[in-house]
Amino acid sequence: MHDDDMSYAVRAMRQSQPLVHCLTNMVAAPLSANALLAAGASPAMVDNPHEARATAAAADAVLINLGTPQEETVEAMREAVAGALDAGTPWVLDPIGAGTLPWRSEVALELLELGSPAIIRGNASEILGLAGGEGGRGVDSRHRAEDVMDEAARLATRYGTVVAVSGEVDHLTDGEEIVRLANGSPLLTQVSGAGCALGALMAACAASGAGPLAAAAAGTAMLTVAADRAAEGARGPGSFAAALLDQLALLSPETLAGEVRRS
Amino acid sequence: MHDDDMSYAVRAMRQSQPLVHCLTNMVAAPLSANALLAAGASPAMVDNPHEARATAAAADAVLINLGTPQEETVEAMREAVAGALDAGTPWVLDPIGAGTLPWRSEVALELLELGSPAIIRGNASEILGLAGGEGGRGVDSRHRAEDVMDEAARLATRYGTVVAVSGEVDHLTDGEEIVRLANGSPLLTQVSGAGCALGALMAACAASGAGPLAAAAAGTAMLTVAADRAAEGARGPGSFAAALLDQLALLSPETLAGEVRRS
Amino acid sequence: MHDDDMSYAVRAMRQSQPLVHCLTNMVAAPLSANALLAAGASPAMVDNPHEARATAAAADAVLINLGTPQEETVEAMREAVAGALDAGTPWVLDPIGAGTLPWRSEVALELLELGSPAIIRGNASEILGLAGGEGGRGVDSRHRAEDVMDEAARLATRYGTVVAVSGEVDHLTDGEEIVRLANGSPLLTQVSGAGCALGALMAACAASGAGPLAAAAAGTAMLTVAADRAAEGARGPGSFAAALLDQLALLSPETLAGEVRRS
């Protein structure tokens, strides 16, 4: 993937203001919606089974986040994935807690069997868990991204998808190429739902028509370059979270291209 | 409506600290509760069918927001509206996504058939959708408030209610008079749930004993004048959202009266 | 309780980064998760019946908050309490609205019958309601902490627990000793979910191995000393809420020990 592909994805996203249908968790919902708005996309947070299929079919991208699943929202997720697949809408899976929590692990695999997402995003433990290994403790990761890239690549190949593993250095792979992005602040780990917002931004970029690897990289670069800038004046996680939204809105594709660090 | 009626509604709300029963969506719930607290009201976020009727009957105002309805919360909404009507408590309907999403459109109409709300608040597409026209895309509006005021007036007359249409210039009507308020910042459109918080503030003002048109105007003026002031020092939507709550708390009825712009 | 016990609880919590399983309400979930992260703990917000028991058993502490209960989350709460009791994991009950709202009052008592929590946290009206008296209006308290300490002590003795009553002066009792802590800002009452975050912090401190009275005091001291410092530069509740998270992260056990005020 060239840096140009990433810049293209961001620029195209900004111009098209994609409608991103989010089925996400109750902790991350406000930050995810605000991150999408700040980045220039438009969130639709419809998570009931009656309306999820039509919303997904009408949206430009769909995000499925398994943070706080309930029977009714899981049913809505099934509908949304079906609607996205029918309409050719790219969808992103964020399998929070996969590998640790059996019920949602099954749900994640069931959704993957419906058809391939454009991107699977998680931390190292979740990716390992989804690939069949042992997961983490809670939502934190006890593995590093670089240590699970064999499993990530196999997962990417099995489902024909891009797997994005968050970590100190973010690792993204389509099963062949590995993209490593090294921006971001430790403060991101102190903001609940920052990873979930990242999944939402990837979905927004996946709507741009750029390939999924470029979209995953573009979303990652947006959040982490904004985080670099937000961390500069922050006193702690509260002021950082507000500044992160400010910086997402201020970020130009040119700034992004100049500040993103591949490693 | 005289400006004095609007000032009266704000002053009476501040003095009585009304209990506002909110059945709202998972994205907007934190901001709505915080906006009510900042403005001097007291939120009660009870959205289960067991307790909604009694809570609505005991509250000073009820807000029904259809952002992320589920079977159980919709049942709670039915109970809350029934409880509000029994007790003579004013209620406000925010029909997010009406006209676009069939299930919630039916729910909105079903609630309206139970009895009239004091205020219906939405963007132009939602008001058009509720009045029987074609709605918007997601939760954004693709119509302007000024273009749907005939439909808004018919809706107001049909249900004996006030219809408040948010837009660059906010338009409010009781079916006869149209009030136009021109404060507010574009940053409001980048804060998820700002419109939902507006519905909550209208409900708080409707509890004041002022008429519903004055209450809708008072809620609108509070949010948009606070937004004008918050936008001054804001770097983007994150710092703006925090400043918006600060300014809601700092706002005096006198400042409001001096800065509100009718057009 | 000695001040040293409180400092020990904070220091031990910081070192062990406890996993706190929160079953809480949709308004307070983001702030509670962020407060835990800022304070150095790790939140797991799993509130479905399929996964709640195993999560509670694997966690270091469990928080049950009755702010917006639904059938499915209440079932998850039963599972979580059972899992916590089986595993010897301390759990904290925050009975929002108890005494005012009959359904959740029954749920609270049913959970208490499963086995004793380490701590029950509420405002004066909720504690009175849970002890069998008349509750409050909405989620606000119309009683003062100091006026309900007889009932609090009886409740503590009945269930072999610590009862923490929030107020202008926070009162905590294990049925024998009463600890009074006098930090905190009126701005805390203007931030929705601040009390819920306090319950989460108490749960984090209860995981430290300190006794429950010290844990309740440590959680209270953390939130209220951070609030004192956050209030200094705040313009209103929005900037205060961000600063509160900053200060929670900045707070050292030494600062806490130096600034906590017992009365």
mmCIF file of N, CA and C in Angstrom, chain A residues 24-25 28 32 63-67 91-98 108 112 117-128 130 139-141 152 155 161-167 170-173 188 191 193-203 212 215-217 219-220 223-224:
data_model
loop_
_atom_site.group_PDB
_atom_site.id
_atom_site.type_symbol
_atom_site.label_atom_id
_atom_site.label_comp_id
_atom_site.label_asym_id
_atom_site.label_seq_id
_atom_site.Cartn_x
_atom_site.Cartn_y
_atom_site.Cartn_z
ATOM 1 N N THR A 24 -23.116 -0.523 17.838
ATOM 2 C CA THR A 24 -21.967 -0.525 18.738
ATOM 3 C C THR A 24 -22.411 -0.591 20.189
ATOM 4 N N ASN A 25 -21.482 -0.448 21.097
ATOM 5 C CA ASN A 25 -21.799 -0.665 22.504
ATOM 6 C C ASN A 25 -22.150 0.622 23.225
ATOM 7 N N ALA A 28 -19.192 3.117 24.146
ATOM 8 C CA ALA A 28 -18.463 3.783 23.072
ATOM 9 C C ALA A 28 -19.353 4.573 22.128
ATOM 10 N N SER A 32 -17.910 7.359 19.491
ATOM 11 C CA SER A 32 -17.843 6.904 18.097
ATOM 12 C C SER A 32 -18.625 7.847 17.187
ATOM 13 N N LEU A 63 -20.624 -0.591 10.664
ATOM 14 C CA LEU A 63 -19.725 -1.033 11.735
ATOM 15 C C LEU A 63 -20.481 -1.939 12.695
ATOM 16 N N ILE A 64 -19.928 -3.111 12.946
ATOM 17 C CA ILE A 64 -20.478 -4.026 13.957
ATOM 18 C C ILE A 64 -19.453 -4.130 15.082
ATOM 19 N N ASN A 65 -19.831 -3.678 16.271
ATOM 20 C CA ASN A 65 -18.935 -3.688 17.430
ATOM 21 C C ASN A 65 -19.587 -4.503 18.539
ATOM 22 N N LEU A 66 -18.880 -5.512 19.027
ATOM 23 C CA LEU A 66 -19.478 -6.464 19.973
ATOM 24 C C LEU A 66 -19.229 -6.125 21.446
ATOM 25 N N GLY A 67 -19.115 -4.843 21.756
ATOM 26 C CA GLY A 67 -18.774 -4.459 23.133
ATOM 27 C C GLY A 67 -19.796 -4.857 24.171
ATOM 28 N N TRP A 91 -18.493 -3.647 5.301
ATOM 29 C CA TRP A 91 -18.740 -3.637 6.751
ATOM 30 C C TRP A 91 -17.471 -3.985 7.501
ATOM 31 N N VAL A 92 -17.407 -3.476 8.724
ATOM 32 C CA VAL A 92 -16.234 -3.634 9.583
ATOM 33 C C VAL A 92 -16.669 -4.362 10.849
ATOM 34 N N LEU A 93 -15.890 -5.359 11.255
ATOM 35 C CA LEU A 93 -16.188 -6.097 12.488
ATOM 36 C C LEU A 93 -15.170 -5.735 13.561
ATOM 37 N N ASP A 94 -15.675 -5.306 14.721
ATOM 38 C CA ASP A 94 -14.815 -5.046 15.880
ATOM 39 C C ASP A 94 -15.216 -6.044 16.965
ATOM 40 N N PRO A 95 -14.511 -7.179 17.033
ATOM 41 C CA PRO A 95 -14.948 -8.285 17.901
ATOM 42 C C PRO A 95 -14.454 -8.147 19.330
ATOM 43 N N ILE A 96 -14.888 -7.073 19.997
ATOM 44 C CA ILE A 96 -14.477 -6.821 21.392
ATOM 45 C C ILE A 96 -14.662 -8.076 22.242
ATOM 46 N N GLY A 97 -13.629 -8.471 22.926
ATOM 47 C CA GLY A 97 -13.740 -9.584 23.873
ATOM 48 C C GLY A 97 -13.753 -10.960 23.235
ATOM 49 N N ALA A 98 -13.607 -11.038 21.912
ATOM 50 C CA ALA A 98 -13.605 -12.358 21.262
ATOM 51 C C ALA A 98 -12.440 -13.187 21.799
ATOM 52 N N ALA A 108 -19.515 -13.523 16.703
ATOM 53 C CA ALA A 108 -18.544 -12.991 15.736
ATOM 54 C C ALA A 108 -18.323 -13.983 14.590
ATOM 55 N N LEU A 112 -19.252 -13.643 10.603
ATOM 56 C CA LEU A 112 -18.236 -13.835 9.557
ATOM 57 C C LEU A 112 -18.673 -14.876 8.533
ATOM 58 N N PRO A 117 -16.336 -9.346 5.885
ATOM 59 C CA PRO A 117 -16.241 -7.912 6.124
ATOM 60 C C PRO A 117 -15.066 -7.338 5.325
ATOM 61 N N ALA A 118 -15.070 -6.039 5.158
ATOM 62 C CA ALA A 118 -13.912 -5.384 4.538
ATOM 63 C C ALA A 118 -12.725 -5.427 5.490
ATOM 64 N N ILE A 119 -13.019 -5.221 6.783
ATOM 65 C CA ILE A 119 -11.964 -5.091 7.786
ATOM 66 C C ILE A 119 -12.414 -5.755 9.086
ATOM 67 N N ILE A 120 -11.495 -6.468 9.727
ATOM 68 C CA ILE A 120 -11.673 -6.895 11.119
ATOM 69 C C ILE A 120 -10.674 -6.101 11.947
ATOM 70 N N ARG A 121 -11.161 -5.410 12.975
ATOM 71 C CA ARG A 121 -10.280 -4.598 13.799
ATOM 72 C C ARG A 121 -10.316 -5.052 15.241
ATOM 73 N N GLY A 122 -9.188 -5.234 15.870
ATOM 74 C CA GLY A 122 -9.187 -5.603 17.276
ATOM 75 C C GLY A 122 -7.814 -5.420 17.871
ATOM 76 N N ASN A 123 -7.697 -5.703 19.159
ATOM 77 C CA ASN A 123 -6.348 -5.731 19.725
ATOM 78 C C ASN A 123 -5.787 -7.144 19.530
ATOM 79 N N ALA A 124 -4.557 -7.333 19.925
ATOM 80 C CA ALA A 124 -3.885 -8.598 19.631
ATOM 81 C C ALA A 124 -4.619 -9.790 20.238
ATOM 82 N N SER A 125 -5.129 -9.620 21.468
ATOM 83 C CA SER A 125 -5.813 -10.745 22.121
ATOM 84 C C SER A 125 -7.096 -11.103 21.399
ATOM 85 N N GLU A 126 -7.821 -10.084 20.941
ATOM 86 C CA GLU A 126 -9.080 -10.352 20.241
ATOM 87 C C GLU A 126 -8.827 -11.033 18.898
ATOM 88 N N ILE A 127 -7.797 -10.597 18.195
ATOM 89 C CA ILE A 127 -7.482 -11.208 16.901
ATOM 90 C C ILE A 127 -7.044 -12.661 17.115
ATOM 91 N N LEU A 128 -6.229 -12.869 18.128
ATOM 92 C CA LEU A 128 -5.801 -14.211 18.480
ATOM 93 C C LEU A 128 -7.018 -15.074 18.848
ATOM 94 N N LEU A 130 -10.143 -14.677 17.943
ATOM 95 C CA LEU A 130 -10.967 -14.924 16.766
ATOM 96 C C LEU A 130 -10.313 -15.955 15.860
ATOM 97 N N VAL A 139 -11.187 -6.282 28.187
ATOM 98 C CA VAL A 139 -11.027 -5.737 26.845
ATOM 99 C C VAL A 139 -9.582 -5.335 26.579
ATOM 100 N N ASP A 140 -8.724 -5.463 27.559
ATOM 101 C CA ASP A 140 -7.328 -5.118 27.347
ATOM 102 C C ASP A 140 -6.623 -6.261 26.642
ATOM 103 N N SER A 141 -5.504 -5.938 26.067
ATOM 104 C CA SER A 141 -4.744 -6.945 25.363
ATOM 105 C C SER A 141 -3.536 -7.318 26.194
ATOM 106 N N ALA A 152 -3.061 -13.256 12.386
ATOM 107 C CA ALA A 152 -3.809 -12.202 11.693
ATOM 108 C C ALA A 152 -3.829 -12.455 10.193
ATOM 109 N N LEU A 155 -6.149 -15.315 9.384
ATOM 110 C CA LEU A 155 -7.535 -14.845 9.496
ATOM 111 C C LEU A 155 -7.911 -14.010 8.277
ATOM 112 N N THR A 161 -10.261 -10.764 3.951
ATOM 113 C CA THR A 161 -10.498 -9.481 4.593
ATOM 114 C C THR A 161 -9.166 -8.865 5.010
ATOM 115 N N VAL A 162 -9.229 -7.616 5.485
ATOM 116 C CA VAL A 162 -8.061 -6.985 6.099
ATOM 117 C C VAL A 162 -8.189 -7.113 7.601
ATOM 118 N N VAL A 163 -7.117 -7.488 8.254
ATOM 119 C CA VAL A 163 -7.126 -7.572 9.709
ATOM 120 C C VAL A 163 -6.222 -6.465 10.265
ATOM 121 N N ALA A 164 -6.814 -5.626 11.115
ATOM 122 C CA ALA A 164 -6.094 -4.486 11.688
ATOM 123 C C ALA A 164 -5.911 -4.727 13.174
ATOM 124 N N VAL A 165 -4.658 -4.844 13.591
ATOM 125 C CA VAL A 165 -4.357 -5.155 14.988
ATOM 126 C C VAL A 165 -3.803 -3.894 15.661
ATOM 127 N N SER A 166 -4.538 -3.386 16.631
ATOM 128 C CA SER A 166 -4.105 -2.172 17.339
ATOM 129 C C SER A 166 -3.053 -2.525 18.361
ATOM 130 N N GLY A 167 -2.121 -1.603 18.567
ATOM 131 C CA GLY A 167 -1.072 -1.803 19.551
ATOM 132 C C GLY A 167 -0.193 -0.572 19.579
ATOM 133 N N ASP A 170 0.613 -0.099 15.322
ATOM 134 C CA ASP A 170 -0.543 -0.754 14.729
ATOM 135 C C ASP A 170 -0.087 -1.571 13.527
ATOM 136 N N HIS A 171 -0.572 -2.804 13.453
ATOM 137 C CA HIS A 171 -0.205 -3.706 12.351
ATOM 138 C C HIS A 171 -1.454 -4.059 11.556
ATOM 139 N N LEU A 172 -1.389 -3.871 10.237
ATOM 140 C CA LEU A 172 -2.537 -4.151 9.380
ATOM 141 C C LEU A 172 -2.101 -5.091 8.267
ATOM 142 N N THR A 173 -2.936 -6.073 7.974
ATOM 143 C CA THR A 173 -2.537 -7.003 6.904
ATOM 144 C C THR A 173 -3.745 -7.478 6.105
ATOM 145 N N LEU A 188 -4.424 7.362 24.536
ATOM 146 C CA LEU A 188 -5.529 6.667 23.857
ATOM 147 C C LEU A 188 -6.029 5.471 24.662
ATOM 148 N N VAL A 191 -8.710 6.387 27.274
ATOM 149 C CA VAL A 191 -10.009 6.903 26.844
ATOM 150 C C VAL A 191 -10.879 5.717 26.444
ATOM 151 N N GLY A 193 -13.381 3.527 24.737
ATOM 152 C CA GLY A 193 -14.027 3.602 23.433
ATOM 153 C C GLY A 193 -13.158 4.184 22.333
ATOM 154 N N ALA A 194 -11.906 4.494 22.613
ATOM 155 C CA ALA A 194 -11.045 5.029 21.558
ATOM 156 C C ALA A 194 -10.838 3.980 20.454
ATOM 157 N N GLY A 195 -10.637 2.740 20.847
ATOM 158 C CA GLY A 195 -10.500 1.673 19.855
ATOM 159 C C GLY A 195 -11.780 1.469 19.058
ATOM 160 N N CYS A 196 -12.913 1.603 19.717
ATOM 161 C CA CYS A 196 -14.209 1.476 19.038
ATOM 162 C C CYS A 196 -14.384 2.605 18.026
ATOM 163 N N ALA A 197 -13.965 3.813 18.409
ATOM 164 C CA ALA A 197 -14.028 4.944 17.473
ATOM 165 C C ALA A 197 -13.140 4.690 16.267
ATOM 166 N N LEU A 198 -12.019 4.021 16.505
ATOM 167 C CA LEU A 198 -11.132 3.664 15.398
ATOM 168 C C LEU A 198 -11.851 2.756 14.395
ATOM 169 N N GLY A 199 -12.586 1.776 14.879
ATOM 170 C CA GLY A 199 -13.370 0.923 13.983
ATOM 171 C C GLY A 199 -14.359 1.733 13.161
ATOM 172 N N ALA A 200 -14.972 2.725 13.796
ATOM 173 C CA ALA A 200 -15.938 3.574 13.087
ATOM 174 C C ALA A 200 -15.246 4.392 11.996
ATOM 175 N N LEU A 201 -14.063 4.905 12.295
ATOM 176 C CA LEU A 201 -13.326 5.692 11.296
ATOM 177 C C LEU A 201 -12.883 4.811 10.133
ATOM 178 N N MET A 202 -12.478 3.574 10.436
ATOM 179 C CA MET A 202 -12.120 2.644 9.353
ATOM 180 C C MET A 202 -13.322 2.401 8.444
ATOM 181 N N ALA A 203 -14.497 2.233 9.050
ATOM 182 C CA ALA A 203 -15.705 2.022 8.250
ATOM 183 C C ALA A 203 -15.957 3.232 7.350
ATOM 184 N N PRO A 212 -9.661 -1.886 1.088
ATOM 185 C CA PRO A 212 -9.799 -2.030 2.541
ATOM 186 C C PRO A 212 -8.486 -1.845 3.305
ATOM 187 N N ALA A 215 -8.090 1.788 3.520
ATOM 188 C CA ALA A 215 -9.119 2.331 4.412
ATOM 189 C C ALA A 215 -8.756 2.093 5.873
ATOM 190 N N ALA A 216 -8.293 0.889 6.175
ATOM 191 C CA ALA A 216 -7.897 0.585 7.557
ATOM 192 C C ALA A 216 -6.714 1.459 7.970
ATOM 193 N N ALA A 217 -5.785 1.647 7.052
ATOM 194 C CA ALA A 217 -4.625 2.493 7.352
ATOM 195 C C ALA A 217 -5.045 3.948 7.511
ATOM 196 N N GLY A 219 -7.995 5.157 8.472
ATOM 197 C CA GLY A 219 -8.676 5.331 9.753
ATOM 198 C C GLY A 219 -7.687 5.347 10.908
ATOM 199 N N THR A 220 -6.733 4.433 10.854
ATOM 200 C CA THR A 220 -5.709 4.367 11.900
ATOM 201 C C THR A 220 -4.885 5.646 11.931
ATOM 202 N N LEU A 223 -6.896 8.655 13.447
ATOM 203 C CA LEU A 223 -7.036 8.658 14.901
ATOM 204 C C LEU A 223 -5.695 8.887 15.589
ATOM 205 N N THR A 224 -4.656 8.261 15.097
ATOM 206 C CA THR A 224 -3.389 8.307 15.841
ATOM 207 C C THR A 224 -2.617 9.605 15.597
#
